[in-house]
PDB file of C-alpha atoms in Angstrom:
ATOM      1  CA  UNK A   1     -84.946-139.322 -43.919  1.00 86.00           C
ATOM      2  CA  UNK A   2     -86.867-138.593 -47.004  1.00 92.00           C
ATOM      3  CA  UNK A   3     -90.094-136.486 -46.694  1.00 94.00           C
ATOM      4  CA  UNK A   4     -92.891-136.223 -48.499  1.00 97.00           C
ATOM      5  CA  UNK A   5     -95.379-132.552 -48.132  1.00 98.00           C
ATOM      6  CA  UNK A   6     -99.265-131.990 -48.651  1.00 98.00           C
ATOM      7  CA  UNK A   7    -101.434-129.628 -48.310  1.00 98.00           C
ATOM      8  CA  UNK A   8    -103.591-130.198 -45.470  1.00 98.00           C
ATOM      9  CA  UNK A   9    -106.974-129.713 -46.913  1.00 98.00           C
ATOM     10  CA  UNK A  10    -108.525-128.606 -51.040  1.00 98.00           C
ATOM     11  CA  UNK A  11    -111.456-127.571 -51.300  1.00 98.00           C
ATOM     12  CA  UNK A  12    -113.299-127.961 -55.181  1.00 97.00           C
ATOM     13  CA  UNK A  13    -116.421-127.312 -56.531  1.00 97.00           C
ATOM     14  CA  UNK A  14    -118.628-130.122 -58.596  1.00 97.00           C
ATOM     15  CA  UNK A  15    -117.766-130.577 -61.781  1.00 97.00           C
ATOM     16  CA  UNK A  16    -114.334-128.357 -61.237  1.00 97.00           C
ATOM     17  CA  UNK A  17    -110.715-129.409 -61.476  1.00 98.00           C
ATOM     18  CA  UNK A  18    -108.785-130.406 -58.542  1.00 98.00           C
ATOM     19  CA  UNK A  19    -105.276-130.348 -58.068  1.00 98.00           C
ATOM     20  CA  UNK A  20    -103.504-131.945 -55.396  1.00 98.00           C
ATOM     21  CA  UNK A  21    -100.186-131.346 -55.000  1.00 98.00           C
ATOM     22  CA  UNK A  22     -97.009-133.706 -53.277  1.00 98.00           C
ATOM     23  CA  UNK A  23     -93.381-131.994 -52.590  1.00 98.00           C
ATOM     24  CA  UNK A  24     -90.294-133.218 -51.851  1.00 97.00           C
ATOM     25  CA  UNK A  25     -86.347-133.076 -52.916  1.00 96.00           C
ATOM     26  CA  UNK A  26     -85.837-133.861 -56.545  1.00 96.00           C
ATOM     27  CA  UNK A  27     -89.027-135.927 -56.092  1.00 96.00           C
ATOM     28  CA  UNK A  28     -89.009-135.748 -59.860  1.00 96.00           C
ATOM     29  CA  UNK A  29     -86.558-138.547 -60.256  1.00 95.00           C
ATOM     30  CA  UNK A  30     -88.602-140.725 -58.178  1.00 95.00           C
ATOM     31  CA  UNK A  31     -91.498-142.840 -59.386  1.00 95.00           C
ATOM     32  CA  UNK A  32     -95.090-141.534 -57.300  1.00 97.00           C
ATOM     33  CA  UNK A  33     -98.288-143.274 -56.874  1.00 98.00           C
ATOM     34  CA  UNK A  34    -101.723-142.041 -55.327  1.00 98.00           C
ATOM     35  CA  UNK A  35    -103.995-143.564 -53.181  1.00 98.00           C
ATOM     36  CA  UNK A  36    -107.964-142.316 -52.136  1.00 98.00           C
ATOM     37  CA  UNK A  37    -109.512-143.067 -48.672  1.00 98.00           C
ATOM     38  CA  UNK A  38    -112.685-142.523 -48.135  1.00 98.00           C
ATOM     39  CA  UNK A  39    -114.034-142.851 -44.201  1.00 96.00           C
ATOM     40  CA  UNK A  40    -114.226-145.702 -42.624  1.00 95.00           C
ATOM     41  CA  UNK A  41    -112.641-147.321 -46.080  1.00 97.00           C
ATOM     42  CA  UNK A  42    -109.198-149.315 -46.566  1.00 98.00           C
ATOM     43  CA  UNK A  43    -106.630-146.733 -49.371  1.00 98.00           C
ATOM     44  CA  UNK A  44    -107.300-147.377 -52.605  1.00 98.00           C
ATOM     45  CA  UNK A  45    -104.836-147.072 -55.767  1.00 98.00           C
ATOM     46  CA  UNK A  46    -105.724-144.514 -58.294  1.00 98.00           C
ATOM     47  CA  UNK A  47    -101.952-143.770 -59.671  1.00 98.00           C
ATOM     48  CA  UNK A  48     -99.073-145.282 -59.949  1.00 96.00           C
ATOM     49  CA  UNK A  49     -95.889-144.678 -61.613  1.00 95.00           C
ATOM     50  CA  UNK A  50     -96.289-141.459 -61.931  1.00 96.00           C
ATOM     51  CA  UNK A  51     -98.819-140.843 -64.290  1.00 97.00           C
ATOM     52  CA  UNK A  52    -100.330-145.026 -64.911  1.00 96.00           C
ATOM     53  CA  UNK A  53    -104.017-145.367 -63.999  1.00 97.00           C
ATOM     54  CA  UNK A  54    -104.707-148.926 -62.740  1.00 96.00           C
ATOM     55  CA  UNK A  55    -108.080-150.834 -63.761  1.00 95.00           C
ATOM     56  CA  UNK A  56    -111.156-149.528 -63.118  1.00 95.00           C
ATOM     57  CA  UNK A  57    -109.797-145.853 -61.688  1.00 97.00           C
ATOM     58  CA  UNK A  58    -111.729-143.640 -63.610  1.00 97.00           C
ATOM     59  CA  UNK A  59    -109.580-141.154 -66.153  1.00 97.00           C
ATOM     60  CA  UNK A  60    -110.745-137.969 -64.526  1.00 97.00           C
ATOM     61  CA  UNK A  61    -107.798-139.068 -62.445  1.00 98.00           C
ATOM     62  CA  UNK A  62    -104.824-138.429 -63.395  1.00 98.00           C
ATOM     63  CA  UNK A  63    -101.186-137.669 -62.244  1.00 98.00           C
ATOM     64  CA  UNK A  64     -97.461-135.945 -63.150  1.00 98.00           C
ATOM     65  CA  UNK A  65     -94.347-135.682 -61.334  1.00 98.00           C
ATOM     66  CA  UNK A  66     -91.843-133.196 -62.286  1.00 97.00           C
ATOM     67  CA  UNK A  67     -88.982-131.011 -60.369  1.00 97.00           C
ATOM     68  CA  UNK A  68     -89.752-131.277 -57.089  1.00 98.00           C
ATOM     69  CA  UNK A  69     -93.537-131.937 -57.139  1.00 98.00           C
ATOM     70  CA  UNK A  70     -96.225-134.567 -57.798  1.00 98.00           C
ATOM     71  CA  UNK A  71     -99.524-133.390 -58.965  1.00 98.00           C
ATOM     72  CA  UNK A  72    -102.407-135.685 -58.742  1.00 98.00           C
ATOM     73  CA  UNK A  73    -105.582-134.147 -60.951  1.00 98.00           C
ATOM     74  CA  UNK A  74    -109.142-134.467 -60.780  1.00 98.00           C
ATOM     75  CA  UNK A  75    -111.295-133.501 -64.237  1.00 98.00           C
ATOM     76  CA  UNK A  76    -114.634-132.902 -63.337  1.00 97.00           C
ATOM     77  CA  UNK A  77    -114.913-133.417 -59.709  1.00 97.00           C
ATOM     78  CA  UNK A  78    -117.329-135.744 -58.491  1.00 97.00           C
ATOM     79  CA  UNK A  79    -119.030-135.555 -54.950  1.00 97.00           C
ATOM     80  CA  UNK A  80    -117.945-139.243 -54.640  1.00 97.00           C
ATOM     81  CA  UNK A  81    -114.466-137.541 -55.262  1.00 98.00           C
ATOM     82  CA  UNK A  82    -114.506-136.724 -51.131  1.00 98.00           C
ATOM     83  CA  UNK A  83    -111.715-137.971 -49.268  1.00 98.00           C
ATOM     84  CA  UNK A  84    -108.429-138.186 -48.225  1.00 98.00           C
ATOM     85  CA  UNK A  85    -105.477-138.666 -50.919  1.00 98.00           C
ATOM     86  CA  UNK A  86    -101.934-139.721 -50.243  1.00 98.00           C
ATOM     87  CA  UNK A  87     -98.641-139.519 -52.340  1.00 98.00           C
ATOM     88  CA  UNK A  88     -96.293-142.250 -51.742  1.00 98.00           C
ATOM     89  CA  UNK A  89     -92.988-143.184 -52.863  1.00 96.00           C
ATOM     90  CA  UNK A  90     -89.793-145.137 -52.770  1.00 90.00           C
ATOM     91  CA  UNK A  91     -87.136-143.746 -51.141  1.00 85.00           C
ATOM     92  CA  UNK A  92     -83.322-146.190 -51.583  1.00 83.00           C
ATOM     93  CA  UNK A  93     -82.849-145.235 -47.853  1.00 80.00           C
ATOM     94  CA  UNK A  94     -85.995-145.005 -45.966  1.00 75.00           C
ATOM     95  CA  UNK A  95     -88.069-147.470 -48.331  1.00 83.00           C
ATOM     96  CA  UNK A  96     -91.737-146.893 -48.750  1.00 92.00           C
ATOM     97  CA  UNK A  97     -92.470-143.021 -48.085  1.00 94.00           C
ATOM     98  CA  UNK A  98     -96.228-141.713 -47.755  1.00 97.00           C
ATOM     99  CA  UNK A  99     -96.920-138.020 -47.806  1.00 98.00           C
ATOM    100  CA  UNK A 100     -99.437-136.816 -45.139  1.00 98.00           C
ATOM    101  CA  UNK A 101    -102.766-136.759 -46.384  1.00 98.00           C
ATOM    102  CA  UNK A 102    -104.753-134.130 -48.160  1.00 98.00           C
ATOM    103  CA  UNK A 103    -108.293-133.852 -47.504  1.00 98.00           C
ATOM    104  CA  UNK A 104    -110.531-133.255 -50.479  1.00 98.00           C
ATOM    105  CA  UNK A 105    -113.825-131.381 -49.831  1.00 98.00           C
ATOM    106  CA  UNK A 106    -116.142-131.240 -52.978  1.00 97.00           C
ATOM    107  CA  UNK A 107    -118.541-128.152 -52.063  1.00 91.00           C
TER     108      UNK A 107
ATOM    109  CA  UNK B   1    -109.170-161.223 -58.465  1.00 92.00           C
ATOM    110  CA  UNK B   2    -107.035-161.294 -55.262  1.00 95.00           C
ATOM    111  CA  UNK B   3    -108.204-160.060 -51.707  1.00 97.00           C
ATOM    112  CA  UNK B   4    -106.339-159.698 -48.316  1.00 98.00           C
ATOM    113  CA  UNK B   5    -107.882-160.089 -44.775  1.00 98.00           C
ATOM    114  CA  UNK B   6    -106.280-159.507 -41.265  1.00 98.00           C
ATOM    115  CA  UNK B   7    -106.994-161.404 -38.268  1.00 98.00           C
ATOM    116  CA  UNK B   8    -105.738-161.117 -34.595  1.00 96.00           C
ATOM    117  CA  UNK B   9    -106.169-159.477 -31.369  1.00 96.00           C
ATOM    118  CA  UNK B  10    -107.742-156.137 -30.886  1.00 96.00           C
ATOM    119  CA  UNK B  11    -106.345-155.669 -27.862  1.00 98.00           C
ATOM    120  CA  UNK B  12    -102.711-155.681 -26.589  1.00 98.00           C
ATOM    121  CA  UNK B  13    -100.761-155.074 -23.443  1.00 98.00           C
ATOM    122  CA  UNK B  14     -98.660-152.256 -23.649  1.00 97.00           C
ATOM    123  CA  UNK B  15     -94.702-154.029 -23.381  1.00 97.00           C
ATOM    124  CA  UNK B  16     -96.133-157.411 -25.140  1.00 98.00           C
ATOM    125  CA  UNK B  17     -95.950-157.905 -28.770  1.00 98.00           C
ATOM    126  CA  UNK B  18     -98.860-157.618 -31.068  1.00 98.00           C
ATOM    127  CA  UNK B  19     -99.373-160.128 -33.476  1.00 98.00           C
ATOM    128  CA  UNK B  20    -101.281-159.923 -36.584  1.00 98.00           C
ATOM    129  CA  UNK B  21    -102.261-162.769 -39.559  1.00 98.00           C
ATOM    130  CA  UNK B  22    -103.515-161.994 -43.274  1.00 98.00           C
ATOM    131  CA  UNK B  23    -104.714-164.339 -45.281  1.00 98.00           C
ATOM    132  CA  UNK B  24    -104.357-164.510 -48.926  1.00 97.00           C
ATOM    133  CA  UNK B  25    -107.335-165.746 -50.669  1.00 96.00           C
ATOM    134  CA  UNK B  26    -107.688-165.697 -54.951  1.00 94.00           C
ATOM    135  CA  UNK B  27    -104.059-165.825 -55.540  1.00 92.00           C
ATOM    136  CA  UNK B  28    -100.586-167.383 -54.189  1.00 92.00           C
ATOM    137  CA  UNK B  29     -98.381-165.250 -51.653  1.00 93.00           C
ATOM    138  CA  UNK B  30     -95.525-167.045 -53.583  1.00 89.00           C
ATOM    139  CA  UNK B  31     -95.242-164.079 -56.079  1.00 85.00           C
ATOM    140  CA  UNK B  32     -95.005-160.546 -55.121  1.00 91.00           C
ATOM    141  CA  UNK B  33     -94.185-158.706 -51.836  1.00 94.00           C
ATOM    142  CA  UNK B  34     -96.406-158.577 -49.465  1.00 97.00           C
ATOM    143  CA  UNK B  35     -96.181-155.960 -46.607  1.00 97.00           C
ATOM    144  CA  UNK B  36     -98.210-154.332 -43.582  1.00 98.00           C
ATOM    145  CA  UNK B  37     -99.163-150.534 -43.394  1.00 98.00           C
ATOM    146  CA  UNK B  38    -100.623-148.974 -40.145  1.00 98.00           C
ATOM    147  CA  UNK B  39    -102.499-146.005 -39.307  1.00 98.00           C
ATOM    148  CA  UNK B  40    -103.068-144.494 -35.920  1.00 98.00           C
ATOM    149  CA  UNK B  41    -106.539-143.094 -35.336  1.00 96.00           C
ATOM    150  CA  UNK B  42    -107.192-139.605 -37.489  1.00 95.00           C
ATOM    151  CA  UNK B  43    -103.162-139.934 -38.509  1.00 97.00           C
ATOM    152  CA  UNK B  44    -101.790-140.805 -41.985  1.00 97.00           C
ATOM    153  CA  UNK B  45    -100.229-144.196 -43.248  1.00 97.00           C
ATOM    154  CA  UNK B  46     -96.968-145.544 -41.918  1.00 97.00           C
ATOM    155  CA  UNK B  47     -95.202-148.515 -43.634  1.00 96.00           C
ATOM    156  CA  UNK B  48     -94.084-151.331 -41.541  1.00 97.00           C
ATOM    157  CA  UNK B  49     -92.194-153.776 -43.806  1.00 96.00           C
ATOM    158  CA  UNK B  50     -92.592-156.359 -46.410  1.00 95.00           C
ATOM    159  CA  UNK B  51     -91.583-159.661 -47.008  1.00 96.00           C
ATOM    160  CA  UNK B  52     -91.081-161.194 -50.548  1.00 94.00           C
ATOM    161  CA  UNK B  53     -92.064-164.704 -51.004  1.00 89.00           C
ATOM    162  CA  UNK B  54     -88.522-166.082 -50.940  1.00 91.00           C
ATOM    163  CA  UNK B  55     -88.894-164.785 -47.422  1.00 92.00           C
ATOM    164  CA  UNK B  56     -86.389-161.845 -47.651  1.00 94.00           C
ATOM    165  CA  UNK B  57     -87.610-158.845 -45.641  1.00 96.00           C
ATOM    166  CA  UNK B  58     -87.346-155.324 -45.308  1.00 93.00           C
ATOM    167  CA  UNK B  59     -88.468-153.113 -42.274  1.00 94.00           C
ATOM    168  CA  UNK B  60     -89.001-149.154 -42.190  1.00 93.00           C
ATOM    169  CA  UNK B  61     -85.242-148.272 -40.107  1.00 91.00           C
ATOM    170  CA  UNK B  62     -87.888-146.687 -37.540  1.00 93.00           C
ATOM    171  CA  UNK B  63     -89.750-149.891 -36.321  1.00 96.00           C
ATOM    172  CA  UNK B  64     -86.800-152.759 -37.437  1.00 96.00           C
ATOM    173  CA  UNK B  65     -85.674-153.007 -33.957  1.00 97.00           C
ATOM    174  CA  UNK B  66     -89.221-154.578 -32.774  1.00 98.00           C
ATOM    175  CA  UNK B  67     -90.842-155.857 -35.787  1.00 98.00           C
ATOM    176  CA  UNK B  68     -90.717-159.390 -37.453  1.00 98.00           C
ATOM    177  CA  UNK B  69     -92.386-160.458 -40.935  1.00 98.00           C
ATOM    178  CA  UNK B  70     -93.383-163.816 -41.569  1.00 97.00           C
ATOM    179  CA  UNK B  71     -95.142-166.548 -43.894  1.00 96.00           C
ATOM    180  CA  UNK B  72     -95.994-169.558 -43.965  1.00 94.00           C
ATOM    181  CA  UNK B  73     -96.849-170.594 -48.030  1.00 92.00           C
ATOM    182  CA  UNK B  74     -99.038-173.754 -47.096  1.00 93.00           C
ATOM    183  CA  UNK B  75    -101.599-171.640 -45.963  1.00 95.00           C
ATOM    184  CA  UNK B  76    -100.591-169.188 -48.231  1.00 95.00           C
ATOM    185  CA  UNK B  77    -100.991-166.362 -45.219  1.00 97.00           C
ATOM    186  CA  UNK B  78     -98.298-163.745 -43.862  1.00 97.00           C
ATOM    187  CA  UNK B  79     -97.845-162.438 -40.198  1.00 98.00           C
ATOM    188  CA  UNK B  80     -97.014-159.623 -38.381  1.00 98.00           C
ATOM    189  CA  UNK B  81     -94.956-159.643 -34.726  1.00 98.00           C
ATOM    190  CA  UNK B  82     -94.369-156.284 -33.169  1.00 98.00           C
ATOM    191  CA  UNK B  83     -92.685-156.386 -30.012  1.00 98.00           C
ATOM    192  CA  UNK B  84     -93.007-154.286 -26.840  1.00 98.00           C
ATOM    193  CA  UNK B  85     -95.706-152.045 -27.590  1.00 98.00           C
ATOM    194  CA  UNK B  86     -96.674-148.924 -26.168  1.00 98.00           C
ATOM    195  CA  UNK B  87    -100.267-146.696 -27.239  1.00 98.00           C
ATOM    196  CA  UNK B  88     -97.872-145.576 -29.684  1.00 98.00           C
ATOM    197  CA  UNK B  89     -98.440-148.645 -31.881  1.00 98.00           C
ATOM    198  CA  UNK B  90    -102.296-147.946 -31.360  1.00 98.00           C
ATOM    199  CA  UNK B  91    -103.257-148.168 -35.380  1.00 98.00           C
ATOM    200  CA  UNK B  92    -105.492-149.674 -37.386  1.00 98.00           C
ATOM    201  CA  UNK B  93    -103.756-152.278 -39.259  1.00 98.00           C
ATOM    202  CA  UNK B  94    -103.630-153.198 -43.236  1.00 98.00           C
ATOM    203  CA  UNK B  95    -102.050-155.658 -44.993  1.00 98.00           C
ATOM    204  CA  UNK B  96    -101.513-155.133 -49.026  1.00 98.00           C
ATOM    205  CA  UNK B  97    -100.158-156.549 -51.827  1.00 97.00           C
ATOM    206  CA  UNK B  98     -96.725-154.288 -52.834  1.00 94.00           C
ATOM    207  CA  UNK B  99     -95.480-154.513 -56.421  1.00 92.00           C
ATOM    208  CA  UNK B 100     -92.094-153.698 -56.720  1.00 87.00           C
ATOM    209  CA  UNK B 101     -89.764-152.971 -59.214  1.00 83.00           C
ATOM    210  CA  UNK B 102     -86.523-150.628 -60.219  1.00 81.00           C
ATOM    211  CA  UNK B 103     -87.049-147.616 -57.813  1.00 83.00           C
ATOM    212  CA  UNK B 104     -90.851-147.930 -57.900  1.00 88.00           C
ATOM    213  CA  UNK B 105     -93.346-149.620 -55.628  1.00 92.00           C
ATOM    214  CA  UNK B 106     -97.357-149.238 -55.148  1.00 96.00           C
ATOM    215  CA  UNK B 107     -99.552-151.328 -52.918  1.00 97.00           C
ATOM    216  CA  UNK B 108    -102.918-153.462 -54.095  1.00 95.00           C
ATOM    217  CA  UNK B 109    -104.971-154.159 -53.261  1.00 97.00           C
ATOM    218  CA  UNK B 110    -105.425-153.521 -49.322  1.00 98.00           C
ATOM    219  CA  UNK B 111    -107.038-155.496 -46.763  1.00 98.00           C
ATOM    220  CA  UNK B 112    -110.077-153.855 -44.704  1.00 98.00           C
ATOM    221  CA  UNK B 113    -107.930-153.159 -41.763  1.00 98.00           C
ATOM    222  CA  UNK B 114    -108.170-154.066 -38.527  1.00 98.00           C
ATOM    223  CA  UNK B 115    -107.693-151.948 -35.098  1.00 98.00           C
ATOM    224  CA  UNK B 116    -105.409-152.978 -32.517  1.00 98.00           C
ATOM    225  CA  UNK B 117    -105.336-151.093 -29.299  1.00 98.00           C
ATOM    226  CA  UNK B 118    -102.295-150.481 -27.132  1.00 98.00           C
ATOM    227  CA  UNK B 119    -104.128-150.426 -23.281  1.00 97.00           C
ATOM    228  CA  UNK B 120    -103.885-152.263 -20.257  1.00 95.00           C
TER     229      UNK B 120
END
């Protein structure tokens, strides 16, 4: 079955950029989107397709997907910028595919 | 703008089947997929399956033997049946919207969740 790979944990200072990164075979020629959960909080949608912002996800966010990995980037981290981020995508045998979490700590 | 909200017991027999409801409310289930995610405690996000609102269905191969999506338009609501549970299937429980298209898919919104406990 298809696998997706994060990095447990990032760590970024305020105002830095954080980069968040997703792996998996030829994941390039897939389509990736990004979600942020904050505690206690349902996932929210901050990429999609790749690189697409949806309404009202702020554009220090940002994503690329190329080769084997998927890079979601923060611009100017923001302490409300804490929490965990998942990569997801579609796989044609396994279906919907989610990555693992990476915790973001802004310190 | 369209919101999600799951309803059903928090509490389940392990062997019985856990059964789950969300309710659709700014918007018509009949358009788009709509599918359930789960998420054991401290764990990362599992997808369960979807069902499109000509009622096709699709199930992750791990969890197809148990599970069953469902909807019922006239109340424009969607359900979730997942038979013989163990603490396994312990999870909090979402429901989203899933837009799908050529090799791509993304879910929203989400529901809140809600937490359904595998324990006799």
């Amino acid at each position: 079955s298809y696998e997706l790979t994060q990095p447990p944990s990032v760590s970024v200072s305020p105002g830095q950029t954080a980069s968040i990164t997703c792996s998996g075979d030829k994941l390039g020629y897939k389509s990736v989107c990004w979600y942020q959960q904050k505690p206690g909080q349902s996932p929210v949608l901050v990429v999609y397709q790749d690189s697409k912002r949806p309404s009202g996800i702020p554009e220090r966010f940002s994503g690329s997907n190329s080769g084997n990995t998927a890079t979601l980037t923060i611009s100017g981290t923001q302490a409300m910028d804490e929490a965990d981020y998942y990569c997801q995508a579609w796989d044609s045998n396994t279906a919907v595919v989610f990555g693992g979490g990476t915790k973001l700590t802004v310190l | 703008q369209v919101q999600l909200q799951e309803s059903g017991p928090g509490l389940v027999k392990p062997s019985e089947t856990l059964s789950l409801t969300c309710t659709v409310s700014g918007g018509s289930i009949s358009s788009y997929y709509w599918s359930w995610i789960r998420q054991p405690p401290g764990k990362g996000l599992e997808w369960i399956g979807y069902i499109y609102y000509t009622g096709s269905t699709k199930y992750n191969p791990s969890l197809e033997s148990r599970v069953t999506i469902s909807e019922d338009t006239s109340k424009n609501q969607f359900s979730l049946n997942l038979r013989s549970v163990t603490a396994a299937d312990t999870a909090v429980y979402y429901c989203a919207r899933e837009v799908v298209g050529a090799d791509t898919n993304w879910f929203d919104p989400w529901g809140q969740g809600t937490l359904v406990t595998v324990s006799s």
